[in-house]
Short mmCIF file of C-alpha atoms in Angstrom, two decimals:
data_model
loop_
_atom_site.label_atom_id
_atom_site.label_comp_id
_atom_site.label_asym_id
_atom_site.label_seq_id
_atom_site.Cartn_x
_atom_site.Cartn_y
_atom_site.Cartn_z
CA UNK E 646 14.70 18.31 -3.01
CA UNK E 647 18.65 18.14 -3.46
CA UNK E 648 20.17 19.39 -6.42
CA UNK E 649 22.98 17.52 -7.88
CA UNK E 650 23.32 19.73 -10.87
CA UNK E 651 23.10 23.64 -11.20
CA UNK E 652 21.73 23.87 -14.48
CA UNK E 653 18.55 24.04 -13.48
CA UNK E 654 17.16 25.90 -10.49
CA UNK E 655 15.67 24.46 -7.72
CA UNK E 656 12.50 25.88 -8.12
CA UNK E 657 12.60 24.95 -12.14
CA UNK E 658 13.93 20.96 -11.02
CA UNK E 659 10.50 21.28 -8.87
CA UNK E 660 7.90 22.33 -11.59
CA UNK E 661 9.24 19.68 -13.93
CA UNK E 662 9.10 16.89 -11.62
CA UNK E 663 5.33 17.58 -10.74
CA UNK E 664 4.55 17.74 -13.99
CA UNK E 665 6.25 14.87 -14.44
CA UNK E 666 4.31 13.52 -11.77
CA UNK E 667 1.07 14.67 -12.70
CA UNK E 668 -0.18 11.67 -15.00
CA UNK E 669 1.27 9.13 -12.46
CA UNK E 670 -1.33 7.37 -10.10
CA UNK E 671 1.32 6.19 -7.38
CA UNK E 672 0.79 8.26 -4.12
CA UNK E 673 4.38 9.53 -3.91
CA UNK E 674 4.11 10.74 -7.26
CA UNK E 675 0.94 12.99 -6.33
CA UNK E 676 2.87 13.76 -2.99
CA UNK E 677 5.22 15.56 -5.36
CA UNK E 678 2.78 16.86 -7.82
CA UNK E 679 0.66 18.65 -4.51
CA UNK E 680 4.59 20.31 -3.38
CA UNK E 681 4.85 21.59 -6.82
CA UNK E 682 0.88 22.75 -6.87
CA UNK E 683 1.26 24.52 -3.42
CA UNK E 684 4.44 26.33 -4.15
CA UNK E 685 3.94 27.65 -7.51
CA UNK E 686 0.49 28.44 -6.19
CA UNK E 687 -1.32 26.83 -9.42
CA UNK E 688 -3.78 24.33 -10.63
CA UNK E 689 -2.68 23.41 -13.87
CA UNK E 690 1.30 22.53 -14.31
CA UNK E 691 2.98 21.67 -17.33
CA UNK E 692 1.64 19.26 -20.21
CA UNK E 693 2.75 15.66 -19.88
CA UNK E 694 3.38 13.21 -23.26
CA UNK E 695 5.07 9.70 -23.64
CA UNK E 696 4.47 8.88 -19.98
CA UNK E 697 5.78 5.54 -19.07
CA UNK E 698 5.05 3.93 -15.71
CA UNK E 699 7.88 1.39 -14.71
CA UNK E 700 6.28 -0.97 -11.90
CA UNK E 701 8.75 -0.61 -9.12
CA UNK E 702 11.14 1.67 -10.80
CA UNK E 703 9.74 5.03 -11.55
CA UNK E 704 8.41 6.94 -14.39
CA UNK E 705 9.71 8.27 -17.78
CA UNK E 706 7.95 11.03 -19.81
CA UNK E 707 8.17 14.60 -21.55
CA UNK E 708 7.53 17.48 -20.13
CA UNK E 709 6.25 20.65 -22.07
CA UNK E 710 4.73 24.13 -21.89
CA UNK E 711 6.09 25.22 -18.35
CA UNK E 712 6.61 28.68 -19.70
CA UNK E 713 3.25 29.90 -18.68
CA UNK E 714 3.97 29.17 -15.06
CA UNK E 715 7.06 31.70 -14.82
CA UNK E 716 6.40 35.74 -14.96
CA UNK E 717 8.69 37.35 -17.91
CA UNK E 718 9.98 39.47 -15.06
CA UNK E 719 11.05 37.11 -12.90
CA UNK E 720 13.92 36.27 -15.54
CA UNK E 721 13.18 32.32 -14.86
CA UNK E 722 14.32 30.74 -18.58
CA UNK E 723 12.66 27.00 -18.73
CA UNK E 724 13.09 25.03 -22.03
CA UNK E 725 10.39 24.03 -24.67
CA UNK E 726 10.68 20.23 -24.12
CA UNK E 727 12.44 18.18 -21.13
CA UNK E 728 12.81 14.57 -21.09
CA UNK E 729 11.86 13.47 -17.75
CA UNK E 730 13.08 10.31 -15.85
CA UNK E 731 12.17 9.88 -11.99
CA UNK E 732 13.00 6.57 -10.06
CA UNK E 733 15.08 4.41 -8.04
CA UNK E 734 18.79 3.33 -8.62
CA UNK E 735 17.77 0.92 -11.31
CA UNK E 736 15.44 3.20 -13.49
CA UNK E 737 18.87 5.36 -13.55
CA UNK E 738 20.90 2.83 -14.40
CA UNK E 739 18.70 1.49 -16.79
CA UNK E 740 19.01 5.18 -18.40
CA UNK E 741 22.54 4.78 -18.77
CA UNK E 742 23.75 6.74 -15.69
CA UNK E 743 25.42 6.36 -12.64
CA UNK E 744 25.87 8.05 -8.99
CA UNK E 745 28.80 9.13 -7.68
CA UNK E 746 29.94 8.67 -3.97
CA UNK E 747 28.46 12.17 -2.52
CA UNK E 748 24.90 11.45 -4.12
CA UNK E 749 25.09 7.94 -2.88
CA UNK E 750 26.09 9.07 0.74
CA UNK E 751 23.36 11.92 0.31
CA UNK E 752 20.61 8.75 -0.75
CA UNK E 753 21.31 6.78 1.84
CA UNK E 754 21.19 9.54 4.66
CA UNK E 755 17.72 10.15 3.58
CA UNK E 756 17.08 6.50 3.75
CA UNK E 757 18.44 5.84 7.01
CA UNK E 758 16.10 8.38 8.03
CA UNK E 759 13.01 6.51 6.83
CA UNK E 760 12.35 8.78 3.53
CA UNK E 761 11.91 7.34 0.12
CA UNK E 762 14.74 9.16 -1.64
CA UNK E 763 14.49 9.15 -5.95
CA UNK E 764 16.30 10.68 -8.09
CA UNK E 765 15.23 12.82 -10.92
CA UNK E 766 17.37 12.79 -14.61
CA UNK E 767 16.45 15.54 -17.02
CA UNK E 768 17.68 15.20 -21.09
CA UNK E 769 20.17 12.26 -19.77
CA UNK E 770 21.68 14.24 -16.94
CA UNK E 771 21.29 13.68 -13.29
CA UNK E 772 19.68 16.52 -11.98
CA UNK E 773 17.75 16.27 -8.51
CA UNK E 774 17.34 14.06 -5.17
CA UNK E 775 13.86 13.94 -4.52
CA UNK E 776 12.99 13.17 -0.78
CA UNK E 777 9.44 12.06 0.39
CA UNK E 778 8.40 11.67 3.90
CA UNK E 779 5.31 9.09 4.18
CA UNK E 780 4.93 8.53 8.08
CA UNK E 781 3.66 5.54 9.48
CA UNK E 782 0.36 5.92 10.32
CA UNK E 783 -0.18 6.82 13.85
CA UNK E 784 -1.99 3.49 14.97
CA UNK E 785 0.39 1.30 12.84
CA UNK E 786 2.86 0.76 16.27
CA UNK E 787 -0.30 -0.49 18.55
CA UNK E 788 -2.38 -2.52 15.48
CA UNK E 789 0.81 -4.60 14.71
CA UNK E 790 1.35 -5.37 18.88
CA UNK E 791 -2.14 -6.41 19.11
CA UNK E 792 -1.78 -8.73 15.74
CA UNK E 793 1.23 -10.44 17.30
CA UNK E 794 -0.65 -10.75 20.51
CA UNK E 795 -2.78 -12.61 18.83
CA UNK E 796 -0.04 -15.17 17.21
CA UNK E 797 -0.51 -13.22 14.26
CA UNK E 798 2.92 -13.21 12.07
CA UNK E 799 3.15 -9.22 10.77
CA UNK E 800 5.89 -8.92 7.67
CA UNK E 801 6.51 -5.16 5.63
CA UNK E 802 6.58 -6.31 2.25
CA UNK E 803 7.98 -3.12 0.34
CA UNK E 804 9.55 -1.65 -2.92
CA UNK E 805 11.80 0.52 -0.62
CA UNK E 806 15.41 -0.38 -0.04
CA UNK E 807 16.44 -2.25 2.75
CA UNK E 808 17.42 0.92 4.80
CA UNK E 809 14.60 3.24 4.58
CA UNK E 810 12.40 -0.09 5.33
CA UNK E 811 14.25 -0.95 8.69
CA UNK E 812 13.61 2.03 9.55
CA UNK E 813 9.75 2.03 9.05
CA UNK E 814 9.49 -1.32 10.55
CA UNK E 815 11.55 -0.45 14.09
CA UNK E 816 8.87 2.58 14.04
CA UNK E 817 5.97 -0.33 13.58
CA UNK E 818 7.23 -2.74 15.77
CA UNK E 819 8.13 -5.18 12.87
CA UNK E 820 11.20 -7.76 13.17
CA UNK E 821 13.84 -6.69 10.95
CA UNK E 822 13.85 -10.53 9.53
CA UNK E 823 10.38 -10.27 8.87
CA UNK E 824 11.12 -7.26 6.29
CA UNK E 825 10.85 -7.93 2.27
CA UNK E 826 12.23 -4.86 0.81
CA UNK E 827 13.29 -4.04 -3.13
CA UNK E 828 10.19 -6.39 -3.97
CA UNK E 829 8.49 -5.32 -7.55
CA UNK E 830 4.90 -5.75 -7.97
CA UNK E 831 5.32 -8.88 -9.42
CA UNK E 832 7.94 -10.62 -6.53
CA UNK E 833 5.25 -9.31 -4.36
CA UNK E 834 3.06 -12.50 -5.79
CA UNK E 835 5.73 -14.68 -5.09
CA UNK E 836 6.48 -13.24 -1.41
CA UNK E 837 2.44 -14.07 -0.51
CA UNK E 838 2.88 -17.41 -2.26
CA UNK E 839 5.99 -18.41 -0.50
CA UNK E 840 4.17 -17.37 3.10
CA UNK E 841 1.19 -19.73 1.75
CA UNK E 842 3.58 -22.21 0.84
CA UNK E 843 5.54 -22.38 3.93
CA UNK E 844 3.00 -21.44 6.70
CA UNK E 845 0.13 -23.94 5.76
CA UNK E 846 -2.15 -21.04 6.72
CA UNK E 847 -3.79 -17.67 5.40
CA UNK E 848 -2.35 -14.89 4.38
CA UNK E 849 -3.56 -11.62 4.18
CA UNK E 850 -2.59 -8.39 2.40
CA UNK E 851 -3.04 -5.06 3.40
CA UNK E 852 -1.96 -2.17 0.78
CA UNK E 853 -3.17 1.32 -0.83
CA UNK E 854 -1.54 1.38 -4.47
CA UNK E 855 -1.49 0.44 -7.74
CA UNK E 856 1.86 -1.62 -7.45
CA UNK E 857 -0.21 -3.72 -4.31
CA UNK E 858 -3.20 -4.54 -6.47
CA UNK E 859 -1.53 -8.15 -7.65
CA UNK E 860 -0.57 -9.10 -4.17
CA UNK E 861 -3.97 -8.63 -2.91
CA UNK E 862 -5.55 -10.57 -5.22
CA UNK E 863 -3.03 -13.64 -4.37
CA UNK E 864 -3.74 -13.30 -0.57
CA UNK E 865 -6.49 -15.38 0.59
CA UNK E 866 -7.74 -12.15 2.02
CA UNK E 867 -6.61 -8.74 0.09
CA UNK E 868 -7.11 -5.73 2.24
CA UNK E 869 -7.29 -2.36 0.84
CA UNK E 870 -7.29 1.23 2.43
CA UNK E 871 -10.30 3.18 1.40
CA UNK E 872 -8.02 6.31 0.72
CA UNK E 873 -5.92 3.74 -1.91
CA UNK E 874 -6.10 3.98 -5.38
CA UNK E 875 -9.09 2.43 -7.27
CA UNK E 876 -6.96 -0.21 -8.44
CA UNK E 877 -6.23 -1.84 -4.81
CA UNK E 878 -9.83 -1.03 -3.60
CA UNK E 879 -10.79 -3.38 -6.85
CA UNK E 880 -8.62 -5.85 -5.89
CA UNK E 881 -9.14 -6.26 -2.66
CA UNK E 882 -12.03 -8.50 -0.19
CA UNK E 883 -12.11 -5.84 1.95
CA UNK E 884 -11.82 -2.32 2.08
CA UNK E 885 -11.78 -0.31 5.16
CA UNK E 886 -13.24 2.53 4.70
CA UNK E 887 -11.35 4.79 7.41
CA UNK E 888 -7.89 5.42 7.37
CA UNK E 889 -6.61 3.47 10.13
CA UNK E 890 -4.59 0.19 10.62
CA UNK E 891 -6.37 -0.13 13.89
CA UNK E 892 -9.13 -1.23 11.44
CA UNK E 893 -7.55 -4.31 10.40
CA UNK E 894 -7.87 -6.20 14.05
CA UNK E 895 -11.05 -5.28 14.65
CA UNK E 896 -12.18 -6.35 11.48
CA UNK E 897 -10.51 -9.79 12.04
CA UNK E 898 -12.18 -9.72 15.49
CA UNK E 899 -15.67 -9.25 14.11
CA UNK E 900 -15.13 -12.11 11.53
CA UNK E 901 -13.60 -14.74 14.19
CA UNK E 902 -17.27 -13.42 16.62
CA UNK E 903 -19.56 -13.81 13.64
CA UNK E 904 -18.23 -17.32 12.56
CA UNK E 905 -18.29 -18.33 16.46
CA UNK E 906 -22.05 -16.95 16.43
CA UNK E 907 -22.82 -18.88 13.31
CA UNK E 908 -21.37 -22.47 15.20
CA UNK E 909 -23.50 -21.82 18.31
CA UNK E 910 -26.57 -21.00 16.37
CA UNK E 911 -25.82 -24.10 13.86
CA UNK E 912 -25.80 -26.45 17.35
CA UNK E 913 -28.91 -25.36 18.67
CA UNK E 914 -30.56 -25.97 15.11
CA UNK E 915 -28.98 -29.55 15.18
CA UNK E 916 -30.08 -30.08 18.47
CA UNK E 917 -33.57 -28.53 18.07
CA UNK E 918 -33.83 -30.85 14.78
CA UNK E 919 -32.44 -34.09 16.47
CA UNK E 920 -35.04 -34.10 19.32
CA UNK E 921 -37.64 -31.32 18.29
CA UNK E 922 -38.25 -33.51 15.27
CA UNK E 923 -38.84 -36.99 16.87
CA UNK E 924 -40.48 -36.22 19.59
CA UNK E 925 -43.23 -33.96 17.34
CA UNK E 926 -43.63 -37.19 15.44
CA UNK E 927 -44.90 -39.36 18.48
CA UNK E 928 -41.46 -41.11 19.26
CA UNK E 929 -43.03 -40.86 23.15
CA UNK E 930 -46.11 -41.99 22.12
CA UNK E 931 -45.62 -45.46 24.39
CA UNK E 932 -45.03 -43.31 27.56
CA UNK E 933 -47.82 -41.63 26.88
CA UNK E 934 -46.49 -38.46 25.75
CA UNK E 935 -48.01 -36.74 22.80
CA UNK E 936 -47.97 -33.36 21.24
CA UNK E 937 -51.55 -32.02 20.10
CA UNK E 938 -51.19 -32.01 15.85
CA UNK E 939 -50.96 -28.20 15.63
CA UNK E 940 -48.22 -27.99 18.38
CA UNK E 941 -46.28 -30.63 16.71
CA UNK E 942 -46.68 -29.27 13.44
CA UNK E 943 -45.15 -26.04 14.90
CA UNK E 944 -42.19 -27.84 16.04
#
């Protein structure tokens, strides 16, 4: 966390943004809630009321009773009530505020790096830079390369800016003009359908949160992590139940061997049928070639 203003501490900024966080489902807002958890060394953080989720903006709320969390000695002073906003740029600006240049430059360092920065505004004043690390999954680099091995087209389809998603996709192996970034959950819909539209072909849709869960139920196939939220895993045809992207080609390798099994069994049924059939029924009769009634009836 960065602190753009000193009126609150660091450790204060902290508590009031997991709280904050608390009532979100979104897995960067528990990422925050766990920091705030671990370092205060608690359970239970502050009460949360009005909470607001903004689909690919942020969150808005009040925060109250922190005071139990600080020891009277520890001379920590926290208010009764702070109203809480935590989001991207346009949740901000949609707040009425603004950044300057050295919180801008600070933002897009942390992008550049491949964090998801947000910022924090408490009672209408910039406060905090929140930065979140969420790594590409270890097996993300190799399951894309075999997908495009395959002819497989592999796009990052993303509510991150522009910056901190080139730099997840050069970590994946994904073309930086195969990158949709800024999308909300709704222009995610209209992403799949334009792929639909201009492809001819399916399109899948892999994703673990509550902001995916439309997307996946556009894609012909919706694929959802089993560690997602409840919401994707609903949504979705298919949930893999590890954590792993390296589940995703061998479950499309498994489909394209069971349909190919289905064919070749569906043959030899026709071409049981087409001879098996006749030739049961006395069609070589003439030749003298005849089935006894309880073989034939077997056939």
């Amino acid at each position: 966390m960065i602190q753009i203003s000193k009126e609150l501490s660091q450790l204060v900024a902290i508590t009031i943004a997991g709280s904050a966080e608390s009532a979100s489902e979104h897995p960067l807002g528990k990422a925050i809630t766990n920091h705030a958890r671990q370092l205060l060394d608690v359970e239970q953080l502050g009460t949360v009321d009005d909470f607001y989720a903004i689909p690919g903006k942020g969150i808005k709320c009040s925060v109250t009773n922190l005071q139990h969390l600080f020891d009277l000695s520890s001379g920590v002073k926290v208010a009764e009530r702070y109203r809480v906003a935590i989001g991207n740029r346009t949740l901000i600006e949609e707040e009425g505020l603004s950044l300057d240049s050295e919180t801008e430059n600070m933002m897009r360092d942390c992008e550049e790096r491949g964090h998801t920065a947000v910022i924090m505004a408490v009672d209408g004043k910039l406060c905090s830079i929140i930065t979140i690390s969420d790594p590409i999954k270890k097996d993300a680099a190799s399951a894309v390369d075999l997908l495009k091995s395959w002819g497989i087209k592999v796009f990052l389809l993303t509510g991150d800016n522009i910056r901190t998603a080139a730099a997840i996709a050069k970590e994946a192996n994904i073309p930086r003009e195969r990158i949709f970034a800024g999308v909300l959950p709704k222009q995610k819909v209209s992403k799949i359908r334009a792929l639909q539209a201009k492809y001819k072909t399916k399109v899948a849709m892999i994703g673990d949160g509550v902001n995916d869960s439309p997307a996946l139920v556009q894609a012909d196939v919706g694929i959802a992590i089993g560690t997602g939220t409840d919401v994707a895993i609903e949504a979705a045809d298919i949930v893999l139940i590890k954590d792993s992207l390296f589940d995703v080609p061998v479950a499309i390798h498994l489909s394209r061997v069971t349909v190919r099994r289905i064919r070749i069994n569906f043959v030899w049924a026709l071409l049981y049928n087409v001879l098996g059939i006749p030739i049961a029924g006395g069609i070589l009769k003439p030749w003298g070639f005849t089935f006894k009634p309880f073989v034939a009836a077997a056939a």
